[in-house]
Amino acid sequence: MCGIVGWVDFTLDLTNERPTLRAMTDRLAERGVDGRGVWLSRHAGLGHTRTAVIDVAGGAQPMTAVHDGRGATVVYNGEVYNFKQLRTELTDRGHRFTTRSDTEVVLRAYLEWGPGFASRLEGIFALAIWDEQRAELILVRDRLGVKPLFYAAQPDGVVFGSEPKALLAHPWVRPVVGADGLRELFATAKQPGMSVFRDMRAVLPGHVLTVGRAGVTDTVYWELTATEHRDDLDGTIGHVRELLDDIVLRELEAEVPLCTALSGGIDSSAISAIAANWRWRLSGERIRTFVTTFDDYAAAFRPDDVRFAPDEVFAAEVARELRSEHVRIELNTADLMDPAVRLAALRAQDMPTTLGDMDTSNYLTARRIKQHSTVALSGEVADEIFGGYGWMHDEQLLGADVFPWVAKEFLQPGSPRGQGRGLFDPAFIDKLELGDYYADHYARALARAPHAEGEDATERRMRGISYVTLTWWLPMLLDRDDRLAMANALELRVPYGDHRLVEYLYNTPWAMKTFDGREKSLLRAAVRGRVPQSVLDRVKCPWPVTQDPAYAEMLRRQLADLLADPSSPSLPFLDVPAVRAAVERPSEIAHQWVSRMNLEMVLQFDTWLREYRIEIAV
């Protein structure tokens, strides 16, 4: 797990551009705390920051290898879980390895099989390879897009990096945000390949970009396909169980401390249980688990519309049953209000979000986990593949002509302007035409969904919902997870994102996914007996938020300060009377989640404009 950057220009001599490559690399210092390197040739420069996980002593990057007289250099971020099998195959083909790292396996796989090597890699990764003989740059991203990779095309080449902040360190890339970027910012459905910044794009998941003198070629090496599901219900449950066992086993590979993030929900509890079983069987060691809460959260908990019970009670029960080394991370309001922490969470994502203390607490959780472990397994992606979201079971939302997770914005009478947009100038928001944006892209996304012959109406609809969820909703979560974790040099692995499991469940009938009348029926059945019954029965709850009124009061004070400062860069974009009214209603801020998200977005938007010197071009 690392940060990667690079610059290719076929008309310039880049050998003297080390200061620029260093500046780009330095922007990703938090992603790699164990090493840093820059490599330059005439037309290409690569930079790397490393947090070591495999072959701690020998896996430094950028890494160069030669085979049969042909050389290439790689910068690589992530983990390839089948690297040992690939290493054996490459050794049989005559390759001689000088390190134990998966990085060298990736590089030699390219030298052996060319750009088609990407389909042989199984894991989470984003990488760049410069082929000196062919004068070509190869950019590759994993199948689901767990690891980020952005690029900015130039007239005679390209600039790229793990995060936009690295590209913005290049003198040719400016922080300009146009209408499309603002739609990405304010929408809760993210267009694949888009970036908030006008001149940047993201390498699409499952794609290989080849950059040569003739231009850029985009090749798909993986995408979802529709196939017939041949297993009966018992066979399906059994196969899911077998896949999960194998996936978690592979993802336990690390030469540094590893743990699981345990919320007490079924997703993370299942991963923790499987990991604990493997760890004990293979080494006689106990797995370490982490749960996040707030001071006095359980004792003073008040249910809201999506949270019905505190996580820590369930997590503690799971931990006792697994006999894990359980660590309770307790955050307080002062932690969440720390301006430096709030700014760090924003910088980690290079953009404002509505999630406020959810982002801050995620960032702080990663920081605390990193004190003990370098790798954490999470329960992300389970809802998307097993059918865990409430809107997947709501006929009204499924019947809307927009993405179902945003449909409430359009179906509820008197609905606010949308999550995070409620305090912005209506004229400014109207320019973005988000209603048309949602409807148009939803129709296009549904049209791209692969379908099997003979599907009935329900199966066809739910396969389409599964597709748009995986391609327009999940990337938003994966990007956030990676950025907040890697800002603390913590690698977050997602076992449920293994492409074998994703492919299998994409083609599993919806009737099987809900066979017991509940969400995530298959997952419950597959892990029954491995986690407590209370966890199997538990209703899904999202990440906790602080319920301390002092936090809401802090938001109110900061918003009042923003209004009082005529130099606040966000003022021209705000509905100032609405903001002033929100400041004067502290009780609403404290108790209404949507109202709080609107305030969070305004404050982050203002900070973002200042810190990044954003140029709005609408």
Coordinates of C-alpha atoms in Angstrom, one line a residue:
M1 CA 0.0 0.0 0.0
C2 CA 1.5 3.2 -1.2
G3 CA 1.2 6.4 -3.2
I4 CA 2.2 6.6 -6.8
V5 CA 2.8 9.5 -9.2
G6 CA 4.2 10.1 -12.6
W7 CA 4.8 12.3 -15.6
V8 CA 5.3 11.3 -19.2
D9 CA 6.1 13.8 -21.9
F10 CA 7.3 12.6 -25.4
T11 CA 8.6 16.1 -26.4
L12 CA 10.5 17.1 -23.2
D13 CA 13.7 15.8 -21.5
L14 CA 12.4 15.1 -18.0
T15 CA 15.8 14.1 -16.5
N16 CA 16.1 17.5 -14.9
E17 CA 12.5 17.5 -13.5
R18 CA 13.3 15.8 -10.2
P19 CA 12.0 18.7 -8.2
T20 CA 8.6 18.4 -9.8
L21 CA 8.4 14.7 -9.3
R22 CA 9.5 15.1 -5.7
A23 CA 6.9 17.7 -5.1
M24 CA 4.2 15.4 -6.5
T25 CA 5.5 12.5 -4.4
D26 CA 5.7 14.6 -1.2
R27 CA 2.0 15.3 -1.5
L28 CA 1.4 11.6 -0.9
A29 CA 3.7 11.3 2.1
E30 CA 0.9 10.1 4.4
R31 CA 0.2 7.1 2.1
G32 CA 3.7 5.8 2.5
V33 CA 5.7 6.3 5.7
D34 CA 8.4 3.6 5.2
G35 CA 10.1 4.8 2.1
R36 CA 10.1 7.3 -0.8
G37 CA 11.7 7.2 -4.2
V38 CA 11.8 9.0 -7.6
W39 CA 13.0 7.5 -10.9
L40 CA 13.6 9.5 -14.1
S41 CA 14.4 8.8 -17.7
R42 CA 14.3 11.0 -20.8
H43 CA 10.5 11.0 -21.3
A44 CA 9.2 9.5 -18.1
G45 CA 9.4 10.2 -14.4
L46 CA 7.9 8.0 -11.6
G47 CA 7.5 8.6 -7.9
H48 CA 6.5 6.4 -5.0
T49 CA 5.8 6.5 -1.2
R50 CA 5.8 3.2 0.5
T51 CA 4.1 1.7 3.6
A52 CA 5.6 -1.8 3.6
V53 CA 3.4 -4.9 3.9
I54 CA 5.2 -7.6 2.0
D55 CA 9.0 -8.0 1.8
V56 CA 9.6 -5.1 4.1
A57 CA 13.3 -5.0 3.5
G58 CA 13.4 -5.7 -0.2
G59 CA 10.4 -4.2 -1.9
A60 CA 11.5 -0.6 -2.5
Q61 CA 10.1 1.3 -5.4
P62 CA 10.3 2.6 -8.1
M63 CA 11.5 -0.9 -9.2
T64 CA 13.1 -1.9 -12.4
A65 CA 13.5 -5.4 -13.9
V66 CA 14.9 -6.8 -17.1
H67 CA 14.0 -10.0 -18.8
D68 CA 15.3 -11.3 -22.2
G69 CA 17.0 -7.9 -22.8
R70 CA 13.7 -5.9 -22.2
G71 CA 13.4 -3.7 -19.2
A72 CA 10.5 -1.8 -17.4
T73 CA 10.0 0.2 -14.3
V74 CA 7.0 0.1 -12.0
V75 CA 5.3 2.1 -9.2
Y76 CA 2.6 0.1 -7.6
N77 CA 0.0 0.6 -4.8
G78 CA -2.0 -2.3 -3.3
E79 CA -1.8 -6.0 -2.8
V80 CA -2.0 -8.9 -5.3
Y81 CA -3.3 -11.8 -3.4
N82 CA -2.3 -14.5 -5.9
F83 CA 1.3 -13.2 -6.2
K84 CA 2.8 -16.5 -4.9
Q85 CA 1.1 -18.6 -7.6
L86 CA 2.1 -16.1 -10.3
R87 CA 5.7 -16.1 -8.9
T88 CA 5.8 -19.9 -9.3
E89 CA 4.5 -19.7 -12.9
L90 CA 7.0 -16.9 -13.8
T91 CA 9.9 -18.8 -12.3
D92 CA 8.9 -21.8 -14.4
R93 CA 9.1 -19.5 -17.4
G94 CA 12.6 -18.5 -16.7
H95 CA 12.3 -15.3 -14.5
R96 CA 14.8 -14.9 -11.7
F97 CA 13.5 -12.9 -8.8
T98 CA 15.7 -10.7 -6.6
T99 CA 13.1 -9.9 -4.0
R100 CA 10.2 -11.6 -2.2
S101 CA 7.8 -8.7 -3.0
D102 CA 4.5 -8.8 -4.9
T103 CA 5.8 -5.7 -6.7
E104 CA 8.4 -7.7 -8.6
V105 CA 5.8 -10.3 -9.4
V106 CA 3.6 -7.6 -10.9
L107 CA 6.5 -6.1 -12.9
R108 CA 7.7 -9.5 -14.3
A109 CA 4.1 -10.5 -15.1
Y110 CA 4.0 -7.4 -17.4
L111 CA 7.4 -8.4 -19.0
E112 CA 6.1 -11.9 -19.6
W113 CA 2.5 -11.2 -20.8
G114 CA 2.4 -7.5 -21.8
P115 CA -0.6 -5.4 -21.0
G116 CA -2.8 -8.5 -20.9
F117 CA -1.1 -9.3 -17.6
A118 CA -3.8 -7.3 -15.7
S119 CA -6.4 -10.0 -16.0
R120 CA -4.0 -12.4 -14.1
L121 CA -3.8 -10.1 -11.1
E122 CA -6.2 -10.7 -8.2
G123 CA -6.4 -8.1 -5.5
I124 CA -6.6 -4.4 -4.9
F125 CA -4.2 -2.3 -6.9
A126 CA -3.4 0.7 -8.9
L127 CA -0.1 0.7 -10.8
A128 CA 2.0 2.4 -13.5
I129 CA 4.6 0.7 -15.7
W130 CA 7.0 2.6 -18.0
D131 CA 8.2 0.4 -20.8
E132 CA 11.4 2.0 -22.0
Q133 CA 11.8 -0.1 -25.2
R134 CA 8.2 0.6 -26.4
A135 CA 8.2 4.2 -25.0
E136 CA 4.8 3.4 -23.4
L137 CA 3.2 4.0 -20.1
I138 CA 0.7 1.4 -18.7
L139 CA -1.8 2.5 -16.1
V140 CA -3.9 -0.3 -14.4
R141 CA -6.6 -0.2 -11.8
D142 CA -8.2 -3.1 -10.0
R143 CA -11.6 -4.6 -10.9
L144 CA -13.8 -2.7 -8.5
G145 CA -11.7 0.4 -8.1
V146 CA -10.7 -0.1 -4.5
K147 CA -7.4 1.7 -5.1
P148 CA -7.6 5.2 -6.6
L149 CA -5.7 6.4 -9.7
F150 CA -6.2 9.8 -11.4
Y151 CA -4.6 11.3 -14.5
A152 CA -4.6 14.5 -16.4
A153 CA -4.0 14.2 -20.2
Q154 CA -1.4 16.7 -21.6
P155 CA -0.8 17.6 -25.3
D156 CA 2.2 15.3 -25.4
G157 CA 1.8 12.9 -22.5
V158 CA 0.1 12.6 -19.1
V159 CA 0.4 13.4 -15.4
F160 CA -0.9 10.9 -12.9
G161 CA -1.2 10.0 -9.3
S162 CA -3.0 8.1 -6.6
E163 CA -4.9 11.3 -5.5
P164 CA -5.7 14.6 -7.1
K165 CA -3.5 16.5 -4.6
A166 CA -0.4 14.9 -6.3
L167 CA -1.5 16.1 -9.7
L168 CA -2.2 19.6 -8.4
A169 CA 1.5 19.8 -7.3
H170 CA 2.4 19.7 -11.0
P171 CA 2.7 23.3 -12.5
W172 CA 0.5 22.4 -15.5
V173 CA -2.5 21.2 -13.5
R174 CA -4.8 23.8 -12.0
P175 CA -7.6 23.4 -9.4
V176 CA -10.4 24.3 -11.7
V177 CA -13.9 23.0 -11.0
G178 CA -16.6 23.3 -13.7
A179 CA -20.3 22.4 -13.8
D180 CA -19.5 18.7 -14.2
G181 CA -17.2 18.7 -11.2
L182 CA -19.8 20.5 -9.1
R183 CA -22.3 17.8 -10.1
E184 CA -19.9 15.2 -8.9
L185 CA -19.4 17.2 -5.7
F186 CA -23.1 17.6 -4.8
A187 CA -24.6 14.4 -6.3
T188 CA -24.7 11.2 -4.4
A189 CA -24.2 9.1 -7.5
K190 CA -20.7 9.4 -8.9
Q191 CA -20.1 9.1 -12.6
P192 CA -17.4 6.4 -13.3
G193 CA -14.2 7.9 -14.4
M194 CA -15.1 11.5 -13.4
S195 CA -13.2 13.8 -11.1
V196 CA -14.3 16.9 -9.3
F197 CA -11.4 18.8 -11.0
R198 CA -12.1 19.8 -14.6
D199 CA -8.9 18.5 -16.2
M200 CA -8.6 15.2 -14.3
R201 CA -10.1 11.8 -14.9
A202 CA -10.0 8.6 -12.9
V203 CA -8.8 5.4 -14.5
L204 CA -11.9 3.2 -14.7
P205 CA -12.0 0.1 -12.6
G206 CA -11.1 -3.0 -14.6
H207 CA -9.3 -0.9 -17.3
V208 CA -5.8 -0.5 -18.7
L209 CA -4.7 2.8 -20.1
T210 CA -1.8 2.7 -22.6
V211 CA -0.1 6.1 -23.2
G212 CA 2.2 6.3 -26.2
R213 CA 3.3 8.8 -28.8
A214 CA 0.1 8.2 -30.8
G215 CA -2.1 9.0 -27.8
V216 CA -4.1 7.1 -25.2
T217 CA -5.7 3.7 -25.6
D218 CA -8.3 2.5 -23.0
T219 CA -8.8 -1.3 -22.8
V220 CA -11.2 -3.2 -20.6
Y221 CA -9.7 -6.3 -19.0
W222 CA -12.7 -7.0 -16.6
E223 CA -16.4 -6.2 -16.4
L224 CA -19.5 -7.8 -15.0
T225 CA -21.2 -10.3 -17.3
A226 CA -24.5 -12.2 -17.0
T227 CA -24.4 -15.9 -16.8
E228 CA -26.8 -18.6 -15.8
H229 CA -26.9 -19.5 -12.1
R230 CA -26.9 -23.3 -11.8
D231 CA -26.7 -23.9 -8.0
D232 CA -29.8 -24.6 -5.9
L233 CA -30.2 -22.7 -2.6
D234 CA -28.2 -25.1 -0.5
G235 CA -25.5 -25.2 -3.1
T236 CA -25.4 -21.4 -3.3
I237 CA -25.1 -21.0 0.5
G238 CA -22.3 -23.5 0.5
H239 CA -20.4 -21.9 -2.3
V240 CA -20.7 -18.5 -0.7
R241 CA -19.3 -20.0 2.5
E242 CA -16.4 -21.6 0.7
L243 CA -15.6 -18.4 -1.2
L244 CA -15.5 -16.4 2.0
D245 CA -13.2 -18.8 3.7
D246 CA -10.8 -18.8 0.8
I247 CA -11.0 -15.0 0.3
V248 CA -10.3 -14.2 3.9
L249 CA -7.4 -16.7 4.1
R250 CA -5.7 -15.0 1.1
E251 CA -6.2 -11.5 2.5
L252 CA -4.5 -12.5 5.8
E253 CA -1.2 -12.4 3.9
A254 CA 1.0 -9.8 5.5
E255 CA 4.4 -9.4 7.2
V256 CA 3.1 -6.6 9.4
P257 CA 0.4 -6.5 12.2
L258 CA -3.1 -7.2 10.8
C259 CA -6.6 -6.8 12.4
T260 CA -10.2 -6.5 11.5
A261 CA -12.6 -3.6 11.9
L262 CA -15.6 -4.9 13.9
S263 CA -18.8 -2.9 14.1
G264 CA -20.9 -5.7 15.5
G265 CA -23.0 -5.8 12.2
I266 CA -23.2 -9.0 10.3
D267 CA -20.7 -7.9 7.6
S268 CA -17.7 -7.2 9.8
S269 CA -18.6 -9.9 12.3
A270 CA -18.5 -12.5 9.6
I271 CA -15.1 -11.4 8.3
S272 CA -13.8 -11.2 11.9
A273 CA -15.1 -14.7 12.7
I274 CA -13.5 -16.2 9.6
A275 CA -10.2 -14.4 10.1
A276 CA -10.1 -15.4 13.8
N277 CA -10.7 -19.1 12.8
W278 CA -7.9 -19.0 10.2
R279 CA -5.5 -17.1 12.5
W280 CA -5.9 -19.6 15.3
R281 CA -5.7 -22.7 13.0
L282 CA -2.6 -21.5 11.2
S283 CA -0.6 -19.9 14.0
G284 CA -2.4 -20.3 17.3
E285 CA -2.7 -16.6 17.5
R286 CA -5.8 -14.5 18.3
I287 CA -7.1 -11.9 15.8
R288 CA -7.2 -8.3 17.0
T289 CA -10.5 -6.5 16.5
F290 CA -11.4 -2.8 16.8
V291 CA -14.7 -1.0 17.4
T292 CA -15.3 2.8 17.4
T293 CA -17.6 4.6 19.7
F294 CA -18.0 7.9 21.5
D295 CA -17.7 8.7 25.2
D296 CA -21.0 7.8 26.9
Y297 CA -22.5 6.8 23.6
A298 CA -24.0 3.5 24.7
A299 CA -25.4 4.9 27.9
A300 CA -26.9 8.0 26.4
F301 CA -27.8 6.5 23.0
R302 CA -30.9 7.9 21.3
P303 CA -32.2 6.0 18.2
D304 CA -32.7 8.0 15.0
D305 CA -34.2 7.1 11.7
V306 CA -31.4 4.7 10.7
R307 CA -29.5 3.9 13.9
F308 CA -31.4 1.7 16.4
A309 CA -28.7 0.5 18.8
P310 CA -25.0 1.3 19.5
D311 CA -22.4 -0.8 17.8
E312 CA -20.1 -1.4 20.7
V313 CA -22.6 -3.8 22.6
F314 CA -22.8 -6.2 19.6
A315 CA -19.1 -5.9 18.8
A316 CA -18.2 -6.8 22.4
E317 CA -20.4 -9.9 22.2
V318 CA -18.7 -11.0 19.0
A319 CA -15.3 -10.3 20.4
R320 CA -16.0 -12.4 23.5
E321 CA -17.2 -15.3 21.4
L322 CA -14.1 -15.1 19.1
R323 CA -11.8 -14.5 22.1
S324 CA -10.2 -11.7 20.0
E325 CA -7.8 -9.1 21.3
H326 CA -10.5 -6.5 21.3
V327 CA -9.7 -2.8 21.3
R328 CA -12.4 -0.2 22.0
I329 CA -11.7 3.1 20.3
E330 CA -13.5 5.9 22.2
L331 CA -13.6 9.3 20.6
N332 CA -14.9 12.4 22.3
T333 CA -16.4 15.7 21.1
A334 CA -13.1 17.5 21.4
D335 CA -11.5 15.0 19.0
L336 CA -14.2 15.6 16.4
M337 CA -14.0 19.4 16.9
D338 CA -10.2 19.6 16.5
P339 CA -9.7 22.0 13.5
A340 CA -6.5 20.2 12.4
V341 CA -8.3 16.8 12.3
R342 CA -11.3 18.2 10.4
L343 CA -8.9 19.7 7.9
A344 CA -6.9 16.5 7.6
A345 CA -10.1 14.5 6.8
L346 CA -11.0 17.0 4.1
R347 CA -7.5 17.0 2.6
A348 CA -7.5 13.2 2.6
Q349 CA -10.4 13.3 0.2
D350 CA -9.5 16.4 -1.8
M351 CA -13.1 17.6 -1.6
P352 CA -15.8 18.5 0.8
T353 CA -18.5 16.0 1.8
T354 CA -21.7 16.1 3.8
L355 CA -20.6 13.4 6.2
G356 CA -18.8 15.7 8.7
D357 CA -18.1 13.8 11.9
M358 CA -18.5 10.5 10.2
D359 CA -15.4 11.3 8.1
T360 CA -13.6 12.7 11.0
S361 CA -14.3 9.7 13.2
N362 CA -13.3 7.4 10.4
Y363 CA -10.0 9.3 10.0
L364 CA -9.4 9.1 13.7
T365 CA -10.3 5.4 13.8
A366 CA -7.7 4.7 11.2
R367 CA -5.1 6.7 13.1
R368 CA -5.8 4.7 16.3
I369 CA -5.7 1.4 14.5
K370 CA -2.4 2.3 12.8
Q371 CA -0.9 2.5 16.3
H372 CA -1.4 -1.3 16.5
S373 CA -1.8 -2.6 13.0
T374 CA -0.8 -1.7 9.4
V375 CA -3.5 -3.8 7.7
A376 CA -7.2 -4.0 8.5
L377 CA -10.0 -6.2 7.0
S378 CA -13.4 -4.4 6.7
G379 CA -16.9 -5.4 5.9
E380 CA -17.4 -3.0 3.1
V381 CA -19.1 -4.2 -0.1
A382 CA -21.4 -6.7 1.6
D383 CA -24.5 -4.6 1.3
E384 CA -23.9 -4.0 -2.4
I385 CA -23.5 -7.7 -3.3
F386 CA -25.9 -9.3 -0.8
G387 CA -28.7 -6.8 -1.1
G388 CA -28.4 -5.1 2.3
Y389 CA -29.7 -1.5 1.7
G390 CA -33.2 -0.5 2.6
W391 CA -33.8 1.1 -0.7
M392 CA -33.3 -2.2 -2.4
H393 CA -36.5 -3.4 -0.7
D394 CA -38.6 -0.3 -1.1
E395 CA -41.0 -0.6 -4.1
Q396 CA -41.6 3.2 -4.3
L397 CA -37.9 4.0 -4.5
L398 CA -37.2 1.1 -6.9
G399 CA -39.9 2.4 -9.2
A400 CA -38.5 5.9 -9.5
D401 CA -36.7 7.1 -12.6
V402 CA -33.6 8.1 -10.7
F403 CA -31.1 6.2 -8.6
P404 CA -33.1 4.6 -5.7
W405 CA -30.7 5.9 -3.0
V406 CA -31.5 9.5 -4.1
A407 CA -35.1 9.0 -5.0
K408 CA -36.4 10.4 -1.7
E409 CA -35.2 13.8 -2.8
F410 CA -37.7 13.8 -5.6
L411 CA -40.6 11.7 -4.1
Q412 CA -41.1 13.3 -0.7
P413 CA -43.3 16.4 -0.7
G414 CA -41.5 19.4 0.6
S415 CA -38.2 17.6 0.4
P416 CA -35.1 19.9 0.9
R417 CA -32.9 20.7 -2.1
G418 CA -31.0 17.5 -1.4
Q419 CA -28.4 16.1 1.0
G420 CA -25.8 18.8 1.6
R421 CA -27.3 21.3 -0.8
G422 CA -30.0 22.8 1.4
L423 CA -28.1 26.0 2.3
F424 CA -26.7 26.8 -1.1
D425 CA -28.1 29.5 -3.4
P426 CA -31.0 27.9 -5.3
A427 CA -29.9 29.7 -8.5
F428 CA -26.5 28.2 -8.1
I429 CA -27.8 24.7 -7.5
D430 CA -30.4 25.0 -10.3
K431 CA -27.6 25.6 -12.8
L432 CA -26.4 22.1 -12.1
E433 CA -29.7 20.5 -13.2
L434 CA -29.2 17.6 -10.9
G435 CA -32.6 16.2 -11.5
D436 CA -31.9 15.8 -15.2
Y437 CA -28.4 14.6 -14.3
Y438 CA -29.7 11.8 -12.1
A439 CA -32.4 10.7 -14.5
D440 CA -30.2 10.8 -17.6
H441 CA -27.3 8.9 -16.1
Y442 CA -29.6 6.4 -14.3
A443 CA -31.2 5.5 -17.6
R444 CA -27.8 5.1 -19.3
A445 CA -26.4 3.1 -16.4
L446 CA -29.4 0.7 -16.4
A447 CA -29.0 0.3 -20.2
R448 CA -25.4 -0.9 -19.7
A449 CA -26.3 -3.6 -17.2
P450 CA -25.7 -7.1 -18.5
H451 CA -28.7 -9.4 -18.4
A452 CA -29.4 -13.1 -18.8
E453 CA -31.9 -14.6 -21.2
G454 CA -35.3 -15.5 -19.7
E455 CA -35.2 -13.2 -16.7
D456 CA -38.6 -12.3 -15.3
A457 CA -39.4 -8.6 -14.6
T458 CA -38.3 -8.7 -10.9
E459 CA -35.0 -10.4 -11.6
R460 CA -34.3 -8.0 -14.5
R461 CA -35.0 -5.0 -12.4
M462 CA -33.0 -6.2 -9.4
R463 CA -30.0 -7.1 -11.6
G464 CA -30.1 -3.6 -13.0
I465 CA -30.2 -2.2 -9.5
S466 CA -27.3 -4.4 -8.5
Y467 CA -25.3 -3.1 -11.5
V468 CA -25.9 0.6 -10.9
T469 CA -25.1 0.1 -7.2
L470 CA -21.8 -1.5 -8.0
T471 CA -20.8 1.1 -10.6
W472 CA -22.4 4.4 -9.3
W473 CA -22.7 4.0 -5.5
L474 CA -19.9 1.7 -4.4
P475 CA -17.0 3.6 -5.9
M476 CA -18.0 6.6 -3.7
L477 CA -17.6 4.5 -0.6
L478 CA -14.4 2.7 -1.7
D479 CA -12.7 6.0 -2.5
R480 CA -13.7 7.5 0.8
D481 CA -12.5 4.4 2.7
D482 CA -9.1 4.3 1.0
R483 CA -8.4 8.0 1.4
L484 CA -9.3 8.3 5.1
A485 CA -7.4 5.1 5.9
M486 CA -4.3 5.7 3.7
A487 CA -4.1 9.3 5.1
N488 CA -2.9 7.3 8.2
A489 CA -0.8 4.7 6.2
L490 CA -3.4 2.1 7.1
E491 CA -4.3 -0.5 4.4
L492 CA -8.0 -1.3 4.3
R493 CA -8.8 -4.6 2.6
V494 CA -12.3 -5.5 1.5
P495 CA -12.8 -9.3 1.3
Y496 CA -16.4 -8.9 0.0
G497 CA -14.9 -7.0 -3.0
D498 CA -13.2 -10.2 -4.3
H499 CA -14.2 -10.4 -7.9
R500 CA -15.1 -14.1 -7.7
L501 CA -17.7 -13.3 -5.0
V502 CA -19.0 -10.2 -6.8
E503 CA -19.4 -12.1 -10.1
Y504 CA -21.1 -15.1 -8.4
L505 CA -23.6 -12.9 -6.5
Y506 CA -24.3 -10.6 -9.5
N507 CA -25.7 -13.7 -11.2
T508 CA -27.5 -15.1 -8.1
P509 CA -31.3 -14.7 -8.4
W510 CA -32.8 -12.0 -6.2
A511 CA -35.2 -14.6 -4.9
M512 CA -32.3 -16.4 -3.3
K513 CA -30.8 -13.2 -1.9
T514 CA -34.1 -12.7 0.0
F515 CA -35.2 -16.2 0.5
D516 CA -36.0 -15.8 4.2
G517 CA -37.9 -12.5 3.6
R518 CA -35.0 -10.3 4.9
E519 CA -32.0 -8.4 3.5
K520 CA -28.7 -10.3 3.1
S521 CA -30.4 -13.7 3.5
L522 CA -27.5 -15.6 1.8
L523 CA -24.8 -14.0 4.0
R524 CA -26.8 -14.8 7.2
A525 CA -27.2 -18.4 6.1
A526 CA -23.5 -18.8 5.1
V527 CA -22.2 -17.6 8.5
R528 CA -24.9 -19.0 10.7
G529 CA -23.2 -20.7 13.7
R530 CA -20.1 -18.5 13.3
V531 CA -21.5 -15.3 14.8
P532 CA -23.9 -14.7 17.6
Q533 CA -27.6 -15.0 16.9
S534 CA -28.1 -11.4 18.1
V535 CA -25.9 -10.3 15.2
L536 CA -27.8 -12.4 12.7
D537 CA -31.0 -10.8 13.9
R538 CA -29.7 -7.2 14.0
V539 CA -31.0 -4.6 11.7
K540 CA -28.5 -2.8 9.5
C541 CA -27.1 0.4 11.1
P542 CA -24.7 2.8 9.4
W543 CA -21.5 4.2 11.0
P544 CA -22.2 6.0 14.3
V545 CA -22.3 9.8 14.7
T546 CA -21.9 11.8 17.8
Q547 CA -25.0 12.7 19.6
D548 CA -23.3 15.3 21.9
P549 CA -25.1 18.7 21.6
A550 CA -21.7 20.4 22.0
Y551 CA -20.8 19.2 18.5
A552 CA -23.9 20.8 17.0
E553 CA -23.1 24.0 18.9
M554 CA -19.6 24.0 17.4
L555 CA -21.1 23.8 13.9
R556 CA -23.4 26.7 14.7
R557 CA -20.6 28.9 16.0
Q558 CA -18.4 28.1 13.0
L559 CA -21.2 28.9 10.6
A560 CA -21.9 32.2 12.4
D561 CA -18.2 33.1 12.1
L562 CA -18.3 32.3 8.4
L563 CA -21.3 34.7 7.9
A564 CA -19.5 37.4 9.8
D565 CA -16.4 37.2 7.6
P566 CA -16.9 39.1 4.4
S567 CA -13.8 37.4 2.9
S568 CA -15.4 33.9 3.2
P569 CA -15.0 32.5 -0.3
S570 CA -18.3 30.5 -0.1
L571 CA -20.6 33.4 0.5
P572 CA -21.4 34.1 -3.2
F573 CA -22.6 30.5 -3.5
L574 CA -24.8 30.4 -0.4
D575 CA -28.4 31.1 0.5
V576 CA -27.4 33.6 3.2
P577 CA -30.8 34.0 4.7
A578 CA -31.2 30.3 5.0
V579 CA -27.8 29.9 6.5
R580 CA -28.6 32.7 9.0
A581 CA -31.8 31.0 9.9
A582 CA -30.0 27.7 10.5
V583 CA -27.6 29.4 12.8
E584 CA -30.5 30.7 14.8
R585 CA -32.1 27.2 15.2
P586 CA -29.5 25.3 17.2
S587 CA -32.0 22.7 18.4
E588 CA -32.7 21.7 14.8
I589 CA -29.0 21.3 14.1
A590 CA -28.6 19.1 17.1
H591 CA -31.5 16.7 16.4
Q592 CA -32.0 16.6 12.6
W593 CA -29.4 14.7 10.7
V594 CA -30.1 16.3 7.3
S595 CA -29.9 19.8 8.8
R596 CA -26.5 18.9 10.3
M597 CA -25.2 17.6 6.9
N598 CA -26.2 20.8 5.3
L599 CA -24.1 22.8 7.7
E600 CA -21.2 20.4 7.5
M601 CA -21.2 20.8 3.7
V602 CA -21.2 24.6 3.8
L603 CA -18.2 24.7 6.3
Q604 CA -16.2 22.1 4.3
F605 CA -17.0 23.8 1.0
D606 CA -15.7 27.1 2.4
T607 CA -12.5 25.5 3.8
W608 CA -11.9 23.6 0.5
L609 CA -12.2 26.9 -1.6
R610 CA -9.6 28.5 0.7
E611 CA -7.2 25.6 1.1
Y612 CA -7.1 24.5 -2.5
R613 CA -7.6 27.9 -4.1
I614 CA -10.4 26.5 -6.1
E615 CA -11.4 28.3 -9.4
I616 CA -15.1 27.8 -10.0
A617 CA -15.8 27.9 -13.7
V618 CA -19.6 27.7 -14.3

